[in-house]
Amino acid sequence: MASDRVRRMLRTLVVAAVGAAGAVAATRGLYATAVLAALIAVWTAALDLVDTRPQRPVPPPPVLVSPGEEERRRLTAYLDLSPAPLVALDDGRLHVVNRAARHLLGANDRVVDPPEGLVAALSDTRPGRTATIDIGRDTNVRSFALATGDLALAGRMTRIGALIDIDAELKGAEAAALRDLVQVLSHEIVNALTPIASLAETAVAMLDDPDPALPQVRDAILTVARRAASLHRFGESYRALAKLPAPVPERLSVTPFVSDLEALFVTRWPTIAFSTDLREAPAHMHADPDQLTAAIWAVLQNAAEALHDTLDPSVTLAIRAQVGQTLVTMTDNGPGIPVGNQADIFRPFFTTKKEGSGVGLALARQILRGHNGDLTLAHSSAGATRFESMVPSIAVG
């Protein structure tokens, strides 16, 4: 810069003038003045060296960040790493929380036009429960599982929701279910129609005979009628399984509920010993009484039919209270379910019985799952088969 050059020129002149003055003083014997002139020259030269030395850049003043702001930034960075879109419902207003949610819902903060049903699902799904919701437009619609939690922020409760993309899993499950359904329906219908068609042709051929054997024609037609009736029952069973209505849960007293089941069982199978264990049972369950009766009765019937060749056959129904739910256990001392069949017993229309429809256990599991519970095969071996079902003890959201 020009000012720096001028300053260096002035210092050079000062050093020259002081040096000359020192020399004159020394020749005249003014040694003190000569020493002072030399010190001034050295000091001026030193200043010049300091100015010409490369200067270190002065760091900018530090940006003061409060501990709370630093934690907020760190949390935001962590949340943005989550692949699951996170949303927040605060006083009826929907906000996006992380990058994935901003991308999914097309908003930077508040979602002005939320997807249909999302706000209602967030409000109605209690923490610890999940719901399924579809998000998207036109043909670009995906299915998400919604899990929720509540946080106290700034003195107010805020509902947080995580949207987990399950579209691929649902489509895969639907395709597998469709394949199983087509396989079952084709198997059952073809198996039923083949003898019907064959016997019908036989009966027609007999009637074409000038002197038909009427007893044989009658037998053939009766067989056709029986097979047609069997096919009709299959159709009704499938319709019952496919159109099971939603349960209407109510407060259900356990003791009279079990007493009714016991009376039904003893009347239907008087030769099978039936016992109950209610020592740890709750006073009430929360369930649809008709549907729960049908579900447990299907398992009891399955157990009774498996005991036809068992000495001293017995069935036990036990109910036990657990945290937030009730465990219903049904045990028999039959021959057990073969290991190769255990994975299929809940598949609709799978049966090893000559007169069985294969719907009972599948329908029972569907009923229990409709109650936010489940039905499982807990154990099966020769002399001991145990089914367990879970039923909520209280109403669930």
Short mmCIF file of C-alpha atoms in Angstrom, two decimals:
data_model
loop_
_atom_site.label_atom_id
_atom_site.label_comp_id
_atom_site.label_asym_id
_atom_site.label_seq_id
_atom_site.Cartn_x
_atom_site.Cartn_y
_atom_site.Cartn_z
CA MET A 1 0.00 0.00 0.00
CA ALA A 2 1.11 3.69 -0.60
CA SER A 3 1.02 4.58 3.10
CA ASP A 4 3.37 1.67 3.90
CA ARG A 5 5.84 2.77 1.24
CA VAL A 6 5.84 6.37 2.52
CA ARG A 7 6.40 5.15 6.07
CA ARG A 8 9.38 3.01 5.01
CA MET A 9 10.92 5.95 3.05
CA LEU A 10 10.64 8.25 6.08
CA ARG A 11 12.29 5.66 8.28
CA THR A 12 15.14 5.30 5.78
CA LEU A 13 15.71 9.05 5.79
CA VAL A 14 15.59 9.10 9.59
CA VAL A 15 18.20 6.34 9.78
CA ALA A 16 20.45 8.21 7.30
CA ALA A 17 20.08 11.53 9.13
CA VAL A 18 20.70 9.99 12.54
CA GLY A 19 23.71 8.11 11.19
CA ALA A 20 25.18 11.33 9.78
CA ALA A 21 24.54 13.19 13.01
CA GLY A 22 26.19 10.40 14.98
CA ALA A 23 29.26 10.51 12.76
CA VAL A 24 29.63 14.28 13.16
CA ALA A 25 29.18 13.99 16.94
CA ALA A 26 31.82 11.27 17.14
CA THR A 27 34.40 13.37 15.20
CA ARG A 28 33.84 16.28 17.55
CA GLY A 29 34.15 14.19 20.70
CA LEU A 30 30.42 14.26 21.56
CA TYR A 31 30.31 10.56 22.37
CA ALA A 32 27.02 10.62 24.33
CA THR A 33 25.24 12.20 21.41
CA ALA A 34 26.81 9.67 19.01
CA VAL A 35 25.54 6.73 21.18
CA LEU A 36 22.05 8.23 21.34
CA ALA A 37 22.03 8.67 17.55
CA ALA A 38 23.09 5.01 17.11
CA LEU A 39 20.27 3.79 19.41
CA ILE A 40 17.72 5.80 17.45
CA ALA A 41 19.01 4.32 14.18
CA VAL A 42 18.84 0.75 15.54
CA TRP A 43 15.29 1.29 16.89
CA THR A 44 14.07 2.73 13.59
CA ALA A 45 15.62 -0.16 11.63
CA ALA A 46 13.97 -2.65 13.99
CA LEU A 47 10.57 -1.06 13.43
CA ASP A 48 11.10 -1.32 9.70
CA LEU A 49 11.92 -5.04 10.02
CA VAL A 50 8.79 -5.63 12.06
CA ASP A 51 6.61 -3.93 9.46
CA THR A 52 8.10 -5.96 6.59
CA ARG A 53 7.64 -9.36 8.39
CA PRO A 54 4.62 -11.35 7.13
CA GLN A 55 1.68 -10.72 9.42
CA ARG A 56 -0.35 -13.57 10.84
CA PRO A 57 -4.03 -13.35 9.94
CA VAL A 58 -6.14 -12.23 12.83
CA PRO A 59 -8.72 -14.95 13.60
CA PRO A 60 -12.34 -13.84 13.59
CA PRO A 61 -13.97 -13.51 16.96
CA PRO A 62 -15.48 -16.80 18.12
CA VAL A 63 -19.20 -17.33 17.52
CA LEU A 64 -20.76 -17.87 20.89
CA VAL A 65 -23.25 -20.79 20.85
CA SER A 66 -25.25 -21.59 23.94
CA PRO A 67 -25.17 -25.22 25.19
CA GLY A 68 -28.89 -25.57 24.43
CA GLU A 69 -28.46 -24.39 20.85
CA GLU A 70 -25.55 -26.76 20.34
CA GLU A 71 -27.62 -29.72 21.59
CA ARG A 72 -30.50 -28.70 19.32
CA ARG A 73 -28.21 -28.61 16.28
CA ARG A 74 -26.75 -31.99 17.16
CA LEU A 75 -30.22 -33.51 17.63
CA THR A 76 -31.39 -32.06 14.31
CA ALA A 77 -28.40 -33.62 12.56
CA TYR A 78 -29.16 -37.00 14.15
CA LEU A 79 -32.83 -36.85 13.17
CA ASP A 80 -31.95 -35.95 9.58
CA LEU A 81 -29.98 -39.20 9.37
CA SER A 82 -33.15 -41.23 10.05
CA PRO A 83 -34.59 -42.81 6.87
CA ALA A 84 -38.06 -42.86 8.50
CA PRO A 85 -40.04 -39.64 8.09
CA LEU A 86 -40.78 -38.07 11.50
CA VAL A 87 -43.72 -35.73 12.05
CA ALA A 88 -45.10 -33.85 15.04
CA LEU A 89 -48.70 -32.99 15.89
CA ASP A 90 -48.95 -29.92 18.10
CA ASP A 91 -52.37 -28.46 18.92
CA GLY A 92 -53.85 -29.89 15.73
CA ARG A 93 -51.02 -28.56 13.52
CA LEU A 94 -48.79 -31.01 11.67
CA HIS A 95 -45.05 -30.26 11.38
CA VAL A 96 -42.20 -32.11 9.71
CA VAL A 97 -39.26 -33.02 11.95
CA ASN A 98 -36.50 -34.37 9.70
CA ARG A 99 -35.25 -34.40 6.14
CA ALA A 100 -37.14 -37.57 5.17
CA ALA A 101 -40.44 -36.02 6.29
CA ARG A 102 -39.70 -32.79 4.42
CA HIS A 103 -39.08 -34.81 1.27
CA LEU A 104 -42.20 -36.99 1.71
CA LEU A 105 -44.65 -34.22 2.57
CA GLY A 106 -43.09 -31.35 0.59
CA ALA A 107 -42.87 -28.91 3.51
CA ASN A 108 -40.09 -27.22 5.46
CA ASP A 109 -41.94 -26.85 8.75
CA ARG A 110 -45.72 -26.83 9.00
CA VAL A 111 -47.65 -29.09 6.64
CA VAL A 112 -50.46 -26.88 5.39
CA ASP A 113 -52.22 -29.62 3.38
CA PRO A 114 -51.50 -32.93 5.15
CA PRO A 115 -52.34 -36.26 3.48
CA GLU A 116 -55.87 -37.47 4.11
CA GLY A 117 -56.17 -39.37 7.35
CA LEU A 118 -52.67 -38.65 8.65
CA VAL A 119 -53.68 -36.13 11.33
CA ALA A 120 -56.56 -38.36 12.47
CA ALA A 121 -54.27 -41.42 12.60
CA LEU A 122 -51.72 -39.49 14.67
CA SER A 123 -54.43 -38.35 17.09
CA ASP A 124 -56.11 -41.76 17.41
CA THR A 125 -53.05 -44.03 17.60
CA ARG A 126 -51.93 -44.27 21.19
CA PRO A 127 -48.22 -44.56 22.03
CA GLY A 128 -47.15 -48.17 21.86
CA ARG A 129 -49.69 -48.97 19.15
CA THR A 130 -49.34 -48.85 15.38
CA ALA A 131 -51.60 -47.96 12.47
CA THR A 132 -51.36 -48.26 8.71
CA ILE A 133 -51.88 -45.31 6.40
CA ASP A 134 -51.52 -44.71 2.66
CA ILE A 135 -49.72 -41.54 1.52
CA GLY A 136 -49.39 -40.25 -2.02
CA ARG A 137 -51.40 -39.11 -5.01
CA ASP A 138 -52.79 -40.82 -8.10
CA THR A 139 -50.76 -43.94 -8.84
CA ASN A 140 -47.85 -43.00 -6.57
CA VAL A 141 -49.38 -44.19 -3.29
CA ARG A 142 -47.33 -46.01 -0.68
CA SER A 143 -48.30 -47.72 2.54
CA PHE A 144 -46.69 -46.71 5.84
CA ALA A 145 -46.82 -48.10 9.35
CA LEU A 146 -47.35 -45.29 11.84
CA ALA A 147 -45.82 -45.56 15.33
CA THR A 148 -46.39 -42.77 17.85
CA GLY A 149 -45.00 -41.35 21.08
CA ASP A 150 -45.75 -38.34 23.30
CA LEU A 151 -43.19 -35.70 24.33
CA ALA A 152 -43.55 -32.79 26.74
CA LEU A 153 -42.12 -29.77 24.91
CA ALA A 154 -42.32 -26.21 26.28
CA GLY A 155 -44.90 -27.31 28.80
CA ARG A 156 -47.19 -28.89 26.18
CA MET A 157 -47.70 -32.46 25.02
CA THR A 158 -46.65 -33.08 21.43
CA ARG A 159 -47.50 -36.27 19.56
CA ILE A 160 -44.53 -37.58 17.54
CA GLY A 161 -45.09 -40.02 14.68
CA ALA A 162 -42.65 -42.21 12.74
CA LEU A 163 -43.71 -43.32 9.26
CA ILE A 164 -42.13 -46.64 8.26
CA ASP A 165 -42.42 -47.59 4.59
CA ILE A 166 -44.00 -51.04 4.40
CA ASP A 167 -45.30 -50.82 0.84
CA ALA A 168 -42.96 -53.47 -0.54
CA GLU A 169 -43.68 -55.85 2.33
CA LEU A 170 -47.45 -55.42 1.96
CA LYS A 171 -47.37 -55.99 -1.77
CA GLY A 172 -45.23 -59.10 -1.29
CA ALA A 173 -47.60 -60.42 1.38
CA GLU A 174 -50.63 -59.69 -0.80
CA ALA A 175 -49.07 -61.53 -3.73
CA ALA A 176 -48.26 -64.53 -1.54
CA ALA A 177 -51.77 -64.53 -0.06
CA LEU A 178 -53.28 -64.35 -3.54
CA ARG A 179 -51.16 -67.30 -4.70
CA ASP A 180 -52.23 -69.34 -1.66
CA LEU A 181 -55.87 -68.40 -2.18
CA VAL A 182 -55.85 -69.38 -5.86
CA GLN A 183 -54.12 -72.66 -4.99
CA VAL A 184 -56.65 -73.48 -2.26
CA LEU A 185 -59.71 -72.51 -4.27
CA SER A 186 -58.59 -74.34 -7.39
CA HIS A 187 -57.72 -77.45 -5.38
CA GLU A 188 -61.02 -77.56 -3.47
CA ILE A 189 -63.24 -76.68 -6.42
CA VAL A 190 -61.54 -79.05 -8.87
CA ASN A 191 -61.58 -81.87 -6.32
CA ALA A 192 -65.31 -81.33 -5.77
CA LEU A 193 -66.33 -80.81 -9.39
CA THR A 194 -64.42 -83.75 -10.88
CA PRO A 195 -66.54 -86.51 -9.26
CA ILE A 196 -69.70 -84.44 -9.70
CA ALA A 197 -69.12 -84.19 -13.44
CA SER A 198 -68.18 -87.86 -13.70
CA LEU A 199 -71.23 -89.09 -11.77
CA ALA A 200 -73.54 -86.75 -13.65
CA GLU A 201 -72.30 -88.20 -16.96
CA THR A 202 -72.78 -91.71 -15.58
CA ALA A 203 -76.35 -90.94 -14.51
CA VAL A 204 -77.15 -89.46 -17.92
CA ALA A 205 -75.75 -92.55 -19.64
CA MET A 206 -77.87 -94.81 -17.42
CA LEU A 207 -81.00 -92.82 -18.21
CA ASP A 208 -80.28 -93.14 -21.93
CA ASP A 209 -80.45 -96.92 -21.54
CA PRO A 210 -83.81 -98.29 -22.74
CA ASP A 211 -84.11 -100.18 -19.48
CA PRO A 212 -82.19 -98.02 -16.97
CA ALA A 213 -81.14 -99.47 -13.62
CA LEU A 214 -83.01 -96.96 -11.49
CA PRO A 215 -81.37 -97.84 -8.12
CA GLN A 216 -77.92 -97.18 -9.58
CA VAL A 217 -79.14 -93.94 -11.15
CA ARG A 218 -80.57 -92.90 -7.82
CA ASP A 219 -77.28 -93.65 -6.03
CA ALA A 220 -75.31 -91.65 -8.59
CA ILE A 221 -77.62 -88.66 -8.29
CA LEU A 222 -77.53 -88.80 -4.48
CA THR A 223 -73.73 -88.80 -4.58
CA VAL A 224 -73.79 -85.79 -6.89
CA ALA A 225 -76.14 -84.04 -4.46
CA ARG A 226 -73.85 -84.79 -1.51
CA ARG A 227 -70.78 -83.51 -3.32
CA ALA A 228 -72.64 -80.40 -4.44
CA ALA A 229 -73.73 -79.79 -0.84
CA SER A 230 -70.12 -80.21 0.27
CA LEU A 231 -68.99 -77.66 -2.29
CA HIS A 232 -71.72 -75.30 -1.09
CA ARG A 233 -70.49 -75.66 2.50
CA PHE A 234 -66.98 -74.89 1.34
CA GLY A 235 -68.22 -71.72 -0.32
CA GLU A 236 -70.08 -70.68 2.82
CA SER A 237 -67.00 -71.35 4.95
CA TYR A 238 -64.85 -69.23 2.67
CA ARG A 239 -67.39 -66.43 2.73
CA ALA A 240 -67.47 -66.53 6.54
CA LEU A 241 -63.69 -66.35 6.65
CA ALA A 242 -63.43 -63.56 4.07
CA LYS A 243 -66.23 -61.40 5.49
CA LEU A 244 -65.61 -61.63 9.21
CA PRO A 245 -67.08 -58.44 10.68
CA ALA A 246 -65.08 -56.15 12.93
CA PRO A 247 -65.41 -57.14 16.61
CA VAL A 248 -67.60 -55.12 18.94
CA PRO A 249 -65.71 -55.50 22.25
CA GLU A 250 -67.45 -55.17 25.58
CA ARG A 251 -66.72 -55.87 29.24
CA LEU A 252 -66.99 -59.65 29.44
CA SER A 253 -67.27 -61.53 32.76
CA VAL A 254 -64.90 -64.50 32.68
CA THR A 255 -66.68 -66.98 34.97
CA PRO A 256 -70.06 -67.14 33.17
CA PHE A 257 -68.26 -67.07 29.83
CA VAL A 258 -66.28 -70.20 30.73
CA SER A 259 -69.33 -71.87 32.28
CA ASP A 260 -71.21 -71.56 28.99
CA LEU A 261 -68.30 -73.09 27.08
CA GLU A 262 -68.06 -75.94 29.57
CA ALA A 263 -71.78 -76.70 29.27
CA LEU A 264 -71.56 -76.73 25.47
CA PHE A 265 -68.52 -79.00 25.45
CA VAL A 266 -69.86 -81.54 27.96
CA THR A 267 -73.13 -81.75 26.05
CA ARG A 268 -71.38 -82.22 22.70
CA TRP A 269 -68.67 -84.63 23.88
CA PRO A 270 -69.83 -86.31 27.11
CA THR A 271 -67.10 -88.99 26.94
CA ILE A 272 -64.24 -86.46 27.05
CA ALA A 273 -63.19 -85.16 30.48
CA PHE A 274 -63.34 -81.35 30.47
CA SER A 275 -61.72 -79.24 33.19
CA THR A 276 -61.14 -75.55 33.74
CA ASP A 277 -58.50 -73.58 35.65
CA LEU A 278 -59.54 -70.08 36.68
CA ARG A 279 -57.31 -69.69 39.76
CA GLU A 280 -55.35 -66.82 38.17
CA ALA A 281 -58.08 -65.56 35.89
CA PRO A 282 -59.13 -61.90 35.80
CA ALA A 283 -62.71 -60.95 36.62
CA HIS A 284 -63.25 -59.49 33.14
CA MET A 285 -61.90 -59.46 29.59
CA HIS A 286 -62.53 -56.92 26.86
CA ALA A 287 -63.81 -58.80 23.80
CA ASP A 288 -66.68 -59.44 21.44
CA PRO A 289 -68.48 -62.28 23.29
CA ASP A 290 -69.88 -63.99 20.18
CA GLN A 291 -66.63 -63.90 18.23
CA LEU A 292 -64.48 -64.95 21.18
CA THR A 293 -66.85 -67.87 21.87
CA ALA A 294 -66.53 -68.95 18.23
CA ALA A 295 -62.73 -68.71 18.34
CA ILE A 296 -62.24 -70.72 21.53
CA TRP A 297 -64.92 -73.21 20.51
CA ALA A 298 -63.09 -73.84 17.22
CA VAL A 299 -59.92 -74.77 19.13
CA LEU A 300 -61.84 -76.94 21.61
CA GLN A 301 -63.61 -78.71 18.76
CA ASN A 302 -60.28 -79.29 17.02
CA ALA A 303 -58.94 -80.84 20.24
CA ALA A 304 -62.01 -83.04 20.76
CA GLU A 305 -61.91 -84.39 17.20
CA ALA A 306 -58.22 -85.28 17.66
CA LEU A 307 -59.06 -87.45 20.71
CA HIS A 308 -61.30 -90.04 19.02
CA ASP A 309 -58.72 -92.85 19.44
CA THR A 310 -57.25 -91.66 22.76
CA LEU A 311 -57.70 -93.56 26.04
CA ASP A 312 -59.04 -91.37 28.83
CA PRO A 313 -59.30 -88.29 26.62
CA SER A 314 -59.22 -84.92 28.36
CA VAL A 315 -59.27 -81.23 27.52
CA THR A 316 -58.37 -78.33 29.83
CA LEU A 317 -59.30 -74.68 29.44
CA ALA A 318 -57.18 -72.32 31.59
CA ILE A 319 -57.36 -68.52 31.84
CA ARG A 320 -54.64 -66.43 33.46
CA ALA A 321 -54.32 -62.69 33.98
CA GLN A 322 -51.18 -61.00 32.69
CA VAL A 323 -50.08 -57.38 32.44
CA GLY A 324 -52.58 -55.67 30.15
CA GLN A 325 -53.83 -58.94 28.64
CA THR A 326 -55.37 -62.32 29.36
CA LEU A 327 -53.80 -65.66 28.42
CA VAL A 328 -56.27 -68.36 27.37
CA THR A 329 -54.74 -71.84 27.17
CA MET A 330 -56.40 -74.94 25.66
CA THR A 331 -54.66 -78.28 26.24
CA ASP A 332 -55.51 -81.85 25.19
CA ASN A 333 -53.83 -85.23 25.67
CA GLY A 334 -54.25 -86.42 22.11
CA PRO A 335 -51.67 -87.86 19.72
CA GLY A 336 -50.26 -84.46 18.83
CA ILE A 337 -49.92 -82.64 15.51
CA PRO A 338 -47.27 -84.08 13.16
CA VAL A 339 -44.25 -81.81 12.86
CA GLY A 340 -44.71 -81.61 9.11
CA ASN A 341 -48.23 -80.21 9.54
CA GLN A 342 -47.61 -77.71 12.34
CA ALA A 343 -46.67 -74.87 9.99
CA ASP A 344 -49.91 -75.33 8.01
CA ILE A 345 -52.60 -75.74 10.66
CA PHE A 346 -53.60 -72.04 10.51
CA ARG A 347 -53.68 -71.98 6.71
CA PRO A 348 -57.26 -71.67 5.48
CA PHE A 349 -58.81 -74.96 4.28
CA PHE A 350 -55.86 -77.08 5.36
CA THR A 351 -57.13 -80.20 7.07
CA THR A 352 -56.19 -83.85 7.59
CA LYS A 353 -59.75 -84.86 8.57
CA LYS A 354 -62.12 -86.55 6.12
CA GLU A 355 -65.02 -84.29 7.05
CA GLY A 356 -63.06 -81.20 8.07
CA SER A 357 -63.33 -77.86 6.29
CA GLY A 358 -59.93 -76.53 7.41
CA VAL A 359 -61.49 -73.21 8.41
CA GLY A 360 -61.79 -73.49 12.20
CA LEU A 361 -58.27 -72.63 13.35
CA ALA A 362 -57.77 -70.03 10.60
CA LEU A 363 -61.03 -68.33 11.62
CA ALA A 364 -60.08 -68.50 15.31
CA ARG A 365 -56.72 -66.83 14.69
CA GLN A 366 -58.35 -64.15 12.55
CA ILE A 367 -60.83 -63.40 15.34
CA LEU A 368 -58.10 -63.13 17.98
CA ARG A 369 -55.99 -60.86 15.77
CA GLY A 370 -59.04 -58.71 15.17
CA HIS A 371 -59.07 -58.23 18.96
CA ASN A 372 -55.40 -57.10 18.90
CA GLY A 373 -54.47 -60.51 20.27
CA ASP A 374 -53.26 -63.74 18.67
CA LEU A 375 -53.61 -67.53 18.60
CA THR A 376 -50.53 -69.77 18.48
CA LEU A 377 -49.59 -73.40 18.76
CA ALA A 378 -47.42 -73.34 21.89
CA HIS A 379 -46.52 -77.04 22.00
CA SER A 380 -47.50 -80.34 20.41
CA SER A 381 -46.25 -83.83 21.07
CA ALA A 382 -47.74 -87.23 21.79
CA GLY A 383 -49.97 -86.78 24.85
CA ALA A 384 -49.84 -82.98 25.06
CA THR A 385 -50.94 -80.29 22.62
CA ARG A 386 -51.36 -76.71 23.83
CA PHE A 387 -52.80 -73.69 22.05
CA GLU A 388 -52.42 -70.21 23.55
CA SER A 389 -54.43 -67.11 22.75
CA MET A 390 -53.94 -63.53 23.93
CA VAL A 391 -56.90 -61.25 24.63
CA PRO A 392 -56.59 -57.64 25.85
CA SER A 393 -57.86 -57.14 29.39
CA ILE A 394 -58.92 -53.56 28.67
CA ALA A 395 -59.99 -51.53 25.70
CA VAL A 396 -57.18 -50.69 23.26
CA GLY A 397 -56.89 -47.82 20.76
#
